[in-house]
PDB file of C-alpha atoms in Angstrom:
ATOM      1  CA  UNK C   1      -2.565  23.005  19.305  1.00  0.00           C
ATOM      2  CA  UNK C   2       1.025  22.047  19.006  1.00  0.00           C
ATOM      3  CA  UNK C   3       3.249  22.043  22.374  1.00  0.00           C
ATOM      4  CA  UNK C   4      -0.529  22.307  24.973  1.00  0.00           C
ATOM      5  CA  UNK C   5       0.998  20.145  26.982  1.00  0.00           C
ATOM      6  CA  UNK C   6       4.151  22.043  28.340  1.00  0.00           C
ATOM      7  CA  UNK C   7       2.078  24.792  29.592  1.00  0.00           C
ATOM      8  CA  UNK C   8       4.179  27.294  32.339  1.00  0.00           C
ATOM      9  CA  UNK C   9       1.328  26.660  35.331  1.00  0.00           C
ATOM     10  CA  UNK C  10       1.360  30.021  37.548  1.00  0.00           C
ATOM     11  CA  UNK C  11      -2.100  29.570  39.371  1.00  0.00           C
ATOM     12  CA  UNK C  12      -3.567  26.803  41.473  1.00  0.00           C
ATOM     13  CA  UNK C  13      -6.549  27.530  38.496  1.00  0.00           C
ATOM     14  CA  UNK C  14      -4.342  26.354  35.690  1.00  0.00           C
ATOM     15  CA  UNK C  15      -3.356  23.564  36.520  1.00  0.00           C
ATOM     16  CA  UNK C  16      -7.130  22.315  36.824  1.00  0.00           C
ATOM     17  CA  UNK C  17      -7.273  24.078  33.395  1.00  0.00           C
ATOM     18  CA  UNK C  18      -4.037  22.142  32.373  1.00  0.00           C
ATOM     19  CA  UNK C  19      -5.365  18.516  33.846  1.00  0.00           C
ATOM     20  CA  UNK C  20      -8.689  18.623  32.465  1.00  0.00           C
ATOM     21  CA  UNK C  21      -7.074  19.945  28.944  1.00  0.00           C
ATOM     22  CA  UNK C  22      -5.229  16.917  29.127  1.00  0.00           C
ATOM     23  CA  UNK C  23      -7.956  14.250  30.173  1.00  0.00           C
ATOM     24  CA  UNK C  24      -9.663  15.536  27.277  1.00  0.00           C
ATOM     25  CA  UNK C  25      -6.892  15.531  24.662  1.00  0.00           C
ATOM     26  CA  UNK C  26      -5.750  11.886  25.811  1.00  0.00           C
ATOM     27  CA  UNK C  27      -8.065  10.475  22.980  1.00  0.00           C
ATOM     28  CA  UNK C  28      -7.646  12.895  20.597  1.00  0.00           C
ATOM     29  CA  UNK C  29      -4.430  15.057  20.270  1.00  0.00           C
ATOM     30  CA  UNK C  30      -2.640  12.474  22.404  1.00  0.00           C
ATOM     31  CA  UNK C  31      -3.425   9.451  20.461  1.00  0.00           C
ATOM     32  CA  UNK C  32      -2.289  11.412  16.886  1.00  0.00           C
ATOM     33  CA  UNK C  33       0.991  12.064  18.219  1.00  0.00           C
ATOM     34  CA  UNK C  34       1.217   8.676  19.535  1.00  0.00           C
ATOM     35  CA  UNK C  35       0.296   7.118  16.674  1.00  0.00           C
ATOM     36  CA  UNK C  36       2.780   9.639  14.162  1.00  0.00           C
ATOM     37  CA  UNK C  37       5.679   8.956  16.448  1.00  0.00           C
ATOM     38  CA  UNK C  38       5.071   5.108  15.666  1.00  0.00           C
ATOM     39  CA  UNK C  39       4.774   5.776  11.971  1.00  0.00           C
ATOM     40  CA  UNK C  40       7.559   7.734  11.949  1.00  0.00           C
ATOM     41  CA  UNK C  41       9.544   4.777  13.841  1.00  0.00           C
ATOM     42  CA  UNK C  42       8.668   2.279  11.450  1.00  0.00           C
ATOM     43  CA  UNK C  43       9.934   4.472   8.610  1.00  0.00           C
ATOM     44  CA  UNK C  44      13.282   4.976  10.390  1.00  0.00           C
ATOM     45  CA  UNK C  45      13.795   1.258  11.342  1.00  0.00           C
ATOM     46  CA  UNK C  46      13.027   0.184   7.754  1.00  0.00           C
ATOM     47  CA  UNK C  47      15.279   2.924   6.088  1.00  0.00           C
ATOM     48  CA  UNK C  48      17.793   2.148   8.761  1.00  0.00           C
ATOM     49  CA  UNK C  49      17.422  -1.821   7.450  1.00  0.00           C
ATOM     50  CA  UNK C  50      18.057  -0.520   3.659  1.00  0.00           C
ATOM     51  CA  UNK C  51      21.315   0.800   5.245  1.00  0.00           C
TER      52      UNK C  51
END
């Protein structure tokens, strides 16, 4: 579920919805991203090196 975290919150309701989407995504979705972004970093820093 690409871009669940910038959710336009009109209710009191969803934003529960949105804060308990989130606790539950920390270890999951969360952690993914996190873990491409660094991947992605490394890849840039060492093709920025070859430069």
């Amino acid at each position: 579920m690409k871009g669940g975290f910038k959710l336009c919150v009109h209710e009191s309701g969803d934003i529960d919805n949105e804060s308990r989407y989130n606790m539950a995504a920390t270890g999951t979705e969360k952690e993914k991203h996190l873990i491409r972004t660094k991947r992605e970093m490394k890849k840039n820093v060492s093709y920025m090196m070859r430069i």
